[in-house]
Amino acid sequence: MDRHIPFDALHNFRDLGGYRTADGRRIRPGRLYRADSLGKLTEGNEDWTRFLALGVRTVIDLRYPWEIDSRGRVPDHPTLTYHNLSIEHRPYNQAALTADVQAGPYLSERFLEVAEDGAQEIRQALEVITKSAESDEPLVFHCASGKDRTGELAALVLSLLGVDEPTIVEDFTLTELATEPLLAEWRTRNNGDSPTWPDYGRAPASVMRLFLKGLKDRYGSVEAYVTDALALNAQALTRTLRAALLEQPPTTHPELTFHKATEADAPALARLHDSAALWMLARGIDQWKPGRKDEAHFRTRMREGEVWLAHADGHLTGAWELWWSDPAAWGPRPDDAGYIHRLMTTLHTAPPGTGRRLLAEAESRIATTGRPYARLDCLTSNPRLRTYYETAGYRAVGERHDKTDGTNALYGVTLMEKKLG
């Protein structure tokens, strides 16, 4: 399931539901949303209908009043309670920054300023979120792009709920999936010009990592920040939020269905790849990169081999590529194997065991062609992934140290093979 909920005018509207916590529970879907500016909604159109269908009862607008005056706010509606809590007190112009400014150190310092300058408004926001959670009413908080101010508040809430730091970092970086349309919006507002800062609209993992580190260096923990800077009872707040917003994950899951991809599936495949790449980067796994496998890549793989998708209850939950030769990794070989690449799942929402189920389905497809072997490769620097494949019946049969991803960067892979049947 894609975290981004599709709208025409909104590009970064996301459900925080489904993230797991340290005690094994998960955030209830459909209760807590984060977004870019709801001032882009227009009463009476399809976007407005989609928004109202979510059942949102409370909107927290984190922007400056002057931003609201110039670009609007969510339309009035009898079911909505609106709060403008401007947590940022020192305006700055990201678009006008120069290329030498590094996003990680620069934005994390701005986040720390907001954490101190905006303590009163952040306190109010957490109180509103808590009240909404206790009332079992969906809430959305937003700023302009749904990245920085929204990302900071999301990080605080996710931390209080017990979500681990890599997932909080990942959640921040998911704005990368909306960067291009957000940039296009900016250009439209600015006569077609582009920002001078190359990182405008970007959400690199280093920003959130450095912010969380800075907050812990100053206060000891997020909970201590809430207690000392916000003058809230962090323990009581945490208990209330967790009781209202967490649930046990489901114990039954819908069956997976599979179909062969067509060209119309290429955008979803590219997005799934980029989501998986951001998951890896948030956890320090330097393997896939967002944007490295675009729609054209997947269309090529469809023409030269096969690409398969898995769905659960109508939601995309995984995919993989199937090649009939792989000379770049394996050299010239007889026509005796299928080569599995880019095994991907929706990592927080896929049913347990989805990856293994996809692998088995790929092997079954290879076997139906009469080929006796399934082959794949994994980074030599990722022993955890190698172990995963070994437990699925694969064995290492060699290594290749000069594989390239098309960017002239060389890396090493372990070649793995499984005898089918």
CSV table of C-alpha atoms in Angstrom, one decimal:
chain,number,residue,atom,x,y,z
A,1,MET,CA,0.0,0.0,0.0
A,2,ASP,CA,1.4,3.4,-1.0
A,3,ARG,CA,1.5,5.8,2.0
A,4,HIS,CA,0.7,8.7,-0.3
A,5,ILE,CA,-3.0,9.1,-0.7
A,6,PRO,CA,-3.7,10.3,-4.2
A,7,PHE,CA,-5.1,13.8,-4.8
A,8,ASP,CA,-4.9,16.0,-7.9
A,9,ALA,CA,-3.8,19.2,-6.1
A,10,LEU,CA,-2.0,17.6,-3.0
A,11,HIS,CA,1.2,15.7,-3.5
A,12,ASN,CA,2.4,14.8,0.0
A,13,PHE,CA,-0.7,13.6,1.9
A,14,ARG,CA,0.1,10.5,3.9
A,15,ASP,CA,-1.3,8.1,6.4
A,16,LEU,CA,1.0,7.4,9.4
A,17,GLY,CA,-1.0,4.2,10.1
A,18,GLY,CA,0.7,0.9,9.9
A,19,TYR,CA,4.1,1.8,11.3
A,20,ARG,CA,5.2,-0.8,14.0
A,21,THR,CA,6.3,0.1,17.5
A,22,ALA,CA,8.9,-1.5,19.7
A,23,ASP,CA,6.3,-3.5,21.6
A,24,GLY,CA,4.9,-5.1,18.4
A,25,ARG,CA,1.8,-2.9,18.0
A,26,ARG,CA,1.1,-0.7,15.1
A,27,ILE,CA,-0.4,2.8,14.5
A,28,ARG,CA,-4.0,2.5,13.6
A,29,PRO,CA,-4.6,3.3,10.0
A,30,GLY,CA,-6.9,6.2,9.1
A,31,ARG,CA,-6.4,8.2,12.3
A,32,LEU,CA,-3.3,10.3,11.9
A,33,TYR,CA,-2.4,12.1,8.6
A,34,ARG,CA,0.4,14.4,7.5
A,35,ALA,CA,0.1,16.6,4.4
A,36,ASP,CA,1.2,19.5,2.2
A,37,SER,CA,-0.9,22.6,2.3
A,38,LEU,CA,-4.6,22.0,2.5
A,39,GLY,CA,-5.0,25.5,1.1
A,40,LYS,CA,-4.8,23.8,-2.3
A,41,LEU,CA,-8.2,22.1,-1.7
A,42,THR,CA,-11.2,23.7,-3.4
A,43,GLU,CA,-14.7,23.1,-2.1
A,44,GLY,CA,-16.9,21.1,-4.4
A,45,ASN,CA,-14.4,19.3,-6.6
A,46,GLU,CA,-13.2,15.7,-6.5
A,47,ASP,CA,-10.2,16.4,-4.2
A,48,TRP,CA,-12.6,17.9,-1.7
A,49,THR,CA,-14.8,14.9,-1.9
A,50,ARG,CA,-11.8,12.6,-1.4
A,51,PHE,CA,-10.7,14.6,1.6
A,52,LEU,CA,-14.1,14.6,3.3
A,53,ALA,CA,-14.4,10.8,2.7
A,54,LEU,CA,-11.4,10.3,5.1
A,55,GLY,CA,-13.5,11.5,8.0
A,56,VAL,CA,-10.9,14.1,9.2
A,57,ARG,CA,-12.4,16.1,12.0
A,58,THR,CA,-9.3,18.3,13.0
A,59,VAL,CA,-6.8,20.2,10.9
A,60,ILE,CA,-3.6,21.6,12.4
A,61,ASP,CA,-2.0,24.2,10.0
A,62,LEU,CA,1.6,24.8,11.0
A,63,ARG,CA,2.2,27.7,8.6
A,64,TYR,CA,2.7,31.4,9.3
A,65,PRO,CA,-0.4,33.5,9.2
A,66,TRP,CA,1.0,35.4,6.2
A,67,GLU,CA,1.3,32.1,4.3
A,68,ILE,CA,-2.3,31.4,4.9
A,69,ASP,CA,-3.3,34.9,3.8
A,70,SER,CA,-1.4,34.5,0.5
A,71,ARG,CA,-2.2,30.9,-0.3
A,72,GLY,CA,-5.3,30.1,1.5
A,73,ARG,CA,-6.4,27.5,4.1
A,74,VAL,CA,-8.6,24.4,4.2
A,75,PRO,CA,-12.2,25.4,3.3
A,76,ASP,CA,-14.6,25.8,6.2
A,77,HIS,CA,-16.8,22.8,6.8
A,78,PRO,CA,-19.2,22.1,9.7
A,79,THR,CA,-17.3,18.8,10.5
A,80,LEU,CA,-13.9,20.4,10.7
A,81,THR,CA,-12.1,22.1,13.6
A,82,TYR,CA,-9.2,24.2,12.4
A,83,HIS,CA,-6.1,25.3,14.4
A,84,ASN,CA,-3.4,27.5,13.1
A,85,LEU,CA,-0.3,26.8,15.2
A,86,SER,CA,2.8,28.4,13.5
A,87,ILE,CA,5.7,26.5,15.0
A,88,GLU,CA,8.4,28.3,13.0
A,89,HIS,CA,9.4,31.8,14.2
A,90,ARG,CA,12.4,32.6,12.0
A,91,PRO,CA,11.5,32.7,8.4
A,92,TYR,CA,14.1,31.6,5.8
A,93,ASN,CA,14.1,31.2,2.1
A,94,GLN,CA,15.2,27.6,1.1
A,95,ALA,CA,14.7,28.2,-2.6
A,96,ALA,CA,17.3,31.1,-2.6
A,97,LEU,CA,20.1,29.1,-0.8
A,98,THR,CA,23.3,28.4,-2.8
A,99,ALA,CA,24.6,25.0,-3.9
A,100,ASP,CA,27.3,25.0,-1.2
A,101,VAL,CA,24.7,24.7,1.6
A,102,GLN,CA,24.4,21.1,2.7
A,103,ALA,CA,20.9,20.0,3.5
A,104,GLY,CA,21.6,17.8,6.5
A,105,PRO,CA,23.4,20.2,8.8
A,106,TYR,CA,21.5,23.3,7.6
A,107,LEU,CA,17.9,22.0,7.9
A,108,SER,CA,18.6,20.1,11.1
A,109,GLU,CA,19.8,23.3,12.7
A,110,ARG,CA,16.5,25.0,11.5
A,111,PHE,CA,14.6,22.1,13.0
A,112,LEU,CA,16.3,22.6,16.4
A,113,GLU,CA,15.5,26.3,16.3
A,114,VAL,CA,11.8,25.4,15.7
A,115,ALA,CA,11.9,22.9,18.6
A,116,GLU,CA,12.9,25.8,20.9
A,117,ASP,CA,11.3,28.8,19.3
A,118,GLY,CA,8.0,27.0,18.7
A,119,ALA,CA,7.8,25.2,22.1
A,120,GLN,CA,4.4,26.8,22.9
A,121,GLU,CA,2.8,25.9,19.6
A,122,ILE,CA,4.3,22.4,19.5
A,123,ARG,CA,2.9,21.9,23.0
A,124,GLN,CA,-0.5,23.0,21.8
A,125,ALA,CA,-0.3,20.8,18.7
A,126,LEU,CA,0.5,17.7,20.8
A,127,GLU,CA,-2.4,18.5,23.1
A,128,VAL,CA,-4.7,18.8,20.1
A,129,ILE,CA,-3.5,15.5,18.7
A,130,THR,CA,-4.0,13.8,22.0
A,131,LYS,CA,-7.5,15.2,22.4
A,132,SER,CA,-8.4,14.1,18.9
A,133,ALA,CA,-6.9,10.6,19.5
A,134,GLU,CA,-8.9,10.2,22.7
A,135,SER,CA,-12.1,11.2,20.8
A,136,ASP,CA,-11.2,8.6,18.1
A,137,GLU,CA,-11.4,11.3,15.4
A,138,PRO,CA,-9.0,11.4,12.4
A,139,LEU,CA,-6.6,14.4,12.4
A,140,VAL,CA,-4.3,15.9,9.8
A,141,PHE,CA,-1.4,18.3,10.4
A,142,HIS,CA,0.3,20.1,7.5
A,143,CYS,CA,2.6,23.0,6.5
A,144,ALA,CA,3.4,24.2,2.9
A,145,SER,CA,5.2,21.2,1.4
A,146,GLY,CA,4.5,18.7,4.1
A,147,LYS,CA,8.2,18.2,4.7
A,148,ASP,CA,10.0,20.3,7.3
A,149,ARG,CA,7.6,21.6,9.9
A,150,THR,CA,5.2,18.7,9.3
A,151,GLY,CA,8.2,16.3,9.3
A,152,GLU,CA,9.4,17.6,12.7
A,153,LEU,CA,6.0,17.3,14.3
A,154,ALA,CA,5.6,13.8,12.8
A,155,ALA,CA,9.0,12.8,14.2
A,156,LEU,CA,8.0,13.9,17.7
A,157,VAL,CA,4.6,12.0,17.6
A,158,LEU,CA,6.1,8.9,16.1
A,159,SER,CA,8.8,8.8,18.7
A,160,LEU,CA,6.3,9.2,21.6
A,161,LEU,CA,4.3,6.4,20.1
A,162,GLY,CA,7.3,4.1,20.2
A,163,VAL,CA,8.3,3.9,16.5
A,164,ASP,CA,12.0,3.3,16.1
A,165,GLU,CA,14.4,5.9,14.7
A,166,PRO,CA,15.1,4.3,11.3
A,167,THR,CA,11.4,4.3,10.6
A,168,ILE,CA,11.1,7.9,11.7
A,169,VAL,CA,13.9,8.8,9.3
A,170,GLU,CA,12.3,6.8,6.5
A,171,ASP,CA,9.0,8.6,7.1
A,172,PHE,CA,10.7,11.9,6.7
A,173,THR,CA,12.4,10.9,3.5
A,174,LEU,CA,9.2,9.8,1.8
A,175,THR,CA,8.7,13.4,0.7
A,176,GLU,CA,11.3,12.5,-1.9
A,177,LEU,CA,8.4,10.7,-3.7
A,178,ALA,CA,6.7,14.1,-4.0
A,179,THR,CA,9.7,16.3,-4.8
A,180,GLU,CA,9.0,16.6,-8.5
A,181,PRO,CA,5.4,17.8,-8.3
A,182,LEU,CA,6.3,20.1,-5.4
A,183,LEU,CA,9.1,21.6,-7.5
A,184,ALA,CA,6.7,22.0,-10.4
A,185,GLU,CA,4.3,23.9,-8.2
A,186,TRP,CA,7.2,26.2,-7.1
A,187,ARG,CA,8.1,26.9,-10.7
A,188,THR,CA,4.5,27.7,-11.6
A,189,ARG,CA,4.4,30.3,-8.8
A,190,ASN,CA,7.7,31.8,-9.9
A,191,ASN,CA,7.3,32.3,-13.6
A,192,GLY,CA,8.9,29.1,-14.6
A,193,ASP,CA,12.2,29.8,-12.8
A,194,SER,CA,13.9,27.1,-10.7
A,195,PRO,CA,15.2,27.4,-7.1
A,196,THR,CA,18.9,28.1,-6.8
A,197,TRP,CA,19.2,25.5,-4.1
A,198,PRO,CA,19.6,22.0,-5.6
A,199,ASP,CA,18.2,20.5,-2.4
A,200,TYR,CA,14.9,22.5,-2.5
A,201,GLY,CA,12.0,20.0,-2.0
A,202,ARG,CA,14.4,17.2,-1.1
A,203,ALA,CA,14.3,15.2,2.2
A,204,PRO,CA,17.6,13.4,2.7
A,205,ALA,CA,17.9,11.1,5.7
A,206,SER,CA,20.7,13.1,7.2
A,207,VAL,CA,18.3,15.9,8.1
A,208,MET,CA,16.2,13.8,10.4
A,209,ARG,CA,19.2,11.8,11.8
A,210,LEU,CA,21.0,15.0,12.7
A,211,PHE,CA,17.9,16.6,14.2
A,212,LEU,CA,17.1,13.7,16.4
A,213,LYS,CA,20.7,13.5,17.5
A,214,GLY,CA,20.8,17.2,18.3
A,215,LEU,CA,17.6,17.0,20.3
A,216,LYS,CA,19.0,14.0,22.3
A,217,ASP,CA,22.3,15.8,22.8
A,218,ARG,CA,20.5,18.8,24.3
A,219,TYR,CA,17.7,17.1,26.3
A,220,GLY,CA,18.7,13.4,26.6
A,221,SER,CA,15.6,12.1,24.8
A,222,VAL,CA,12.5,13.2,23.0
A,223,GLU,CA,10.5,12.5,26.2
A,224,ALA,CA,12.9,14.8,28.1
A,225,TYR,CA,12.4,17.5,25.5
A,226,VAL,CA,8.6,17.2,25.9
A,227,THR,CA,9.0,17.4,29.7
A,228,ASP,CA,11.6,20.1,29.9
A,229,ALA,CA,11.0,22.3,26.9
A,230,LEU,CA,7.2,21.9,26.4
A,231,ALA,CA,6.3,21.5,30.1
A,232,LEU,CA,4.2,18.5,29.4
A,233,ASN,CA,4.0,15.3,31.4
A,234,ALA,CA,5.7,13.1,28.8
A,235,GLN,CA,4.8,9.8,30.5
A,236,ALA,CA,1.1,10.6,30.7
A,237,LEU,CA,1.1,12.0,27.2
A,238,THR,CA,2.8,8.8,25.9
A,239,ARG,CA,0.4,6.6,27.7
A,240,THR,CA,-2.6,8.4,26.3
A,241,LEU,CA,-1.4,8.5,22.7
A,242,ARG,CA,-0.4,4.9,22.7
A,243,ALA,CA,-3.7,3.7,24.2
A,244,ALA,CA,-5.7,5.7,21.6
A,245,LEU,CA,-3.6,5.3,18.5
A,246,LEU,CA,-2.0,1.9,18.7
A,247,GLU,CA,-3.5,-1.5,18.1
A,248,GLN,CA,-2.4,-5.1,17.7
A,249,PRO,CA,-1.6,-6.0,14.1
A,250,PRO,CA,-4.1,-8.2,12.3
A,251,THR,CA,-3.7,-12.0,12.7
A,252,THR,CA,-5.4,-12.9,9.4
A,253,HIS,CA,-4.4,-11.5,6.0
A,254,PRO,CA,-5.9,-11.6,2.6
A,255,GLU,CA,-4.6,-14.0,0.0
A,256,LEU,CA,-2.0,-12.6,-2.4
A,257,THR,CA,-2.9,-12.5,-6.1
A,258,PHE,CA,-0.4,-12.2,-8.9
A,259,HIS,CA,-0.4,-10.8,-12.4
A,260,LYS,CA,2.1,-10.1,-15.1
A,261,ALA,CA,2.9,-6.4,-15.4
A,262,THR,CA,1.9,-4.3,-18.4
A,263,GLU,CA,3.3,-0.9,-19.4
A,264,ALA,CA,0.5,0.8,-17.4
A,265,ASP,CA,2.0,-0.6,-14.2
A,266,ALA,CA,5.4,1.1,-14.8
A,267,PRO,CA,4.7,4.2,-12.6
A,268,ALA,CA,3.6,2.0,-9.7
A,269,LEU,CA,6.7,-0.2,-10.0
A,270,ALA,CA,9.0,2.8,-10.1
A,271,ARG,CA,7.3,4.2,-7.0
A,272,LEU,CA,7.6,0.9,-5.2
A,273,HIS,CA,11.3,0.7,-6.0
A,274,ASP,CA,11.9,4.2,-4.7
A,275,SER,CA,10.0,3.5,-1.5
A,276,ALA,CA,12.1,0.4,-0.9
A,277,ALA,CA,15.3,2.4,-1.7
A,278,LEU,CA,14.3,5.0,0.9
A,279,TRP,CA,13.7,2.2,3.4
A,280,MET,CA,17.2,0.9,2.8
A,281,LEU,CA,18.9,4.3,3.0
A,282,ALA,CA,17.1,5.1,6.3
A,283,ARG,CA,18.7,2.0,7.7
A,284,GLY,CA,22.2,2.6,6.4
A,285,ILE,CA,21.9,0.1,3.6
A,286,ASP,CA,23.8,1.5,0.6
A,287,GLN,CA,22.2,-0.6,-2.1
A,288,TRP,CA,19.3,0.9,-4.1
A,289,LYS,CA,18.9,4.6,-4.9
A,290,PRO,CA,15.7,6.5,-5.5
A,291,GLY,CA,15.3,7.3,-9.2
A,292,ARG,CA,17.8,4.8,-10.3
A,293,LYS,CA,15.2,2.5,-11.8
A,294,ASP,CA,12.6,4.6,-13.5
A,295,GLU,CA,9.5,3.8,-15.5
A,296,ALA,CA,11.6,3.2,-18.6
A,297,HIS,CA,13.6,0.6,-16.8
A,298,PHE,CA,10.6,-1.4,-15.9
A,299,ARG,CA,9.1,-1.2,-19.4
A,300,THR,CA,12.5,-2.5,-20.8
A,301,ARG,CA,12.4,-5.4,-18.3
A,302,MET,CA,8.8,-6.2,-19.5
A,303,ARG,CA,10.0,-6.4,-23.1
A,304,GLU,CA,13.1,-8.4,-22.4
A,305,GLY,CA,11.8,-10.6,-19.7
A,306,GLU,CA,8.9,-10.5,-17.3
A,307,VAL,CA,7.8,-8.3,-14.3
A,308,TRP,CA,5.2,-9.6,-11.9
A,309,LEU,CA,3.1,-7.8,-9.3
A,310,ALA,CA,1.4,-9.0,-6.1
A,311,HIS,CA,-1.7,-7.6,-4.6
A,312,ALA,CA,-3.5,-8.1,-1.3
A,313,ASP,CA,-7.1,-7.0,-1.0
A,314,GLY,CA,-6.6,-4.8,-4.1
A,315,HIS,CA,-3.5,-3.1,-2.8
A,316,LEU,CA,-0.1,-3.4,-4.4
A,317,THR,CA,2.0,-5.3,-1.9
A,318,GLY,CA,5.1,-6.5,-3.9
A,319,ALA,CA,6.8,-7.1,-7.2
A,320,TRP,CA,9.8,-8.8,-8.9
A,321,GLU,CA,11.6,-9.0,-12.2
A,322,LEU,CA,12.3,-12.2,-14.0
A,323,TRP,CA,15.1,-12.4,-16.5
A,324,TRP,CA,15.9,-15.3,-18.8
A,325,SER,CA,19.6,-14.4,-18.9
A,326,ASP,CA,22.0,-12.3,-16.9
A,327,PRO,CA,25.5,-12.2,-18.5
A,328,ALA,CA,26.5,-9.1,-16.5
A,329,ALA,CA,26.5,-11.1,-13.3
A,330,TRP,CA,26.7,-14.7,-14.4
A,331,GLY,CA,28.5,-14.6,-17.8
A,332,PRO,CA,27.4,-16.8,-20.7
A,333,ARG,CA,25.3,-19.7,-19.5
A,334,PRO,CA,23.0,-22.4,-21.0
A,335,ASP,CA,19.3,-21.6,-21.1
A,336,ASP,CA,18.7,-23.4,-17.8
A,337,ALA,CA,17.6,-20.8,-15.3
A,338,GLY,CA,15.5,-17.8,-14.5
A,339,TYR,CA,17.1,-14.9,-12.8
A,340,ILE,CA,15.2,-13.1,-10.1
A,341,HIS,CA,15.8,-9.4,-9.6
A,342,ARG,CA,14.3,-6.5,-7.6
A,343,LEU,CA,12.2,-8.5,-5.2
A,344,MET,CA,10.2,-5.7,-3.6
A,345,THR,CA,7.5,-5.5,-0.9
A,346,THR,CA,5.5,-2.7,0.7
A,347,LEU,CA,7.6,-3.0,3.9
A,348,HIS,CA,5.3,-1.7,6.6
A,349,THR,CA,1.9,-2.9,5.2
A,350,ALA,CA,2.6,-6.2,3.3
A,351,PRO,CA,1.3,-9.3,5.1
A,352,PRO,CA,3.9,-11.3,7.0
A,353,GLY,CA,5.9,-13.6,4.8
A,354,THR,CA,5.1,-11.7,1.6
A,355,GLY,CA,8.8,-11.7,0.4
A,356,ARG,CA,9.0,-15.5,0.8
A,357,ARG,CA,5.7,-15.9,-1.0
A,358,LEU,CA,6.9,-13.7,-3.9
A,359,LEU,CA,10.1,-15.7,-4.1
A,360,ALA,CA,8.2,-19.0,-4.3
A,361,GLU,CA,5.9,-17.6,-7.0
A,362,ALA,CA,8.9,-16.5,-9.1
A,363,GLU,CA,10.4,-20.0,-8.7
A,364,SER,CA,7.1,-21.6,-9.8
A,365,ARG,CA,7.1,-19.4,-12.9
A,366,ILE,CA,10.6,-20.5,-13.7
A,367,ALA,CA,9.8,-24.1,-13.2
A,368,THR,CA,6.8,-23.9,-15.6
A,369,THR,CA,9.3,-23.0,-18.4
A,370,GLY,CA,11.2,-26.2,-17.8
A,371,ARG,CA,14.3,-24.5,-16.4
A,372,PRO,CA,15.8,-26.4,-13.5
A,373,TYR,CA,17.4,-23.4,-11.6
A,374,ALA,CA,16.5,-20.2,-10.0
A,375,ARG,CA,19.4,-17.7,-9.7
A,376,LEU,CA,19.8,-14.3,-8.1
A,377,ASP,CA,22.6,-12.1,-6.7
A,378,CYS,CA,22.9,-10.0,-3.6
A,379,LEU,CA,25.4,-7.5,-2.4
A,380,THR,CA,28.5,-9.0,-0.7
A,381,SER,CA,28.2,-6.2,1.8
A,382,ASN,CA,24.7,-7.3,2.9
A,383,PRO,CA,25.1,-10.6,4.8
A,384,ARG,CA,21.6,-10.3,6.3
A,385,LEU,CA,20.1,-10.6,2.8
A,386,ARG,CA,22.3,-13.5,1.9
A,387,THR,CA,21.1,-15.3,5.0
A,388,TYR,CA,17.5,-14.6,4.0
A,389,TYR,CA,18.1,-16.3,0.7
A,390,GLU,CA,20.0,-19.2,2.2
A,391,THR,CA,17.1,-20.0,4.5
A,392,ALA,CA,14.9,-20.0,1.4
A,393,GLY,CA,17.1,-22.8,-0.1
A,394,TYR,CA,19.6,-20.8,-2.1
A,395,ARG,CA,23.3,-21.5,-1.9
A,396,ALA,CA,26.3,-19.3,-2.7
A,397,VAL,CA,28.0,-20.5,-5.9
A,398,GLY,CA,30.4,-17.6,-6.5
A,399,GLU,CA,31.1,-13.9,-6.4
A,400,ARG,CA,31.4,-11.1,-8.9
A,401,HIS,CA,33.4,-8.0,-7.9
A,402,ASP,CA,33.0,-5.9,-11.0
A,403,LYS,CA,29.2,-5.5,-11.4
A,404,THR,CA,28.0,-2.0,-12.3
A,405,ASP,CA,24.6,-0.4,-12.0
A,406,GLY,CA,25.0,1.8,-15.1
A,407,THR,CA,26.7,4.7,-13.3
A,408,ASN,CA,30.2,3.4,-13.7
A,409,ALA,CA,30.3,2.5,-10.0
A,410,LEU,CA,31.5,-1.1,-9.4
A,411,TYR,CA,30.3,-3.3,-6.6
A,412,GLY,CA,30.5,-6.9,-5.5
A,413,VAL,CA,27.7,-9.5,-5.5
A,414,THR,CA,27.3,-13.0,-4.2
A,415,LEU,CA,25.9,-15.3,-6.8
A,416,MET,CA,23.2,-17.6,-5.4
A,417,GLU,CA,21.4,-20.6,-7.0
A,418,LYS,CA,18.6,-23.0,-6.1
A,419,LYS,CA,17.8,-26.3,-7.8
A,420,LEU,CA,14.1,-26.4,-8.4
A,421,GLY,CA,11.8,-29.4,-8.0
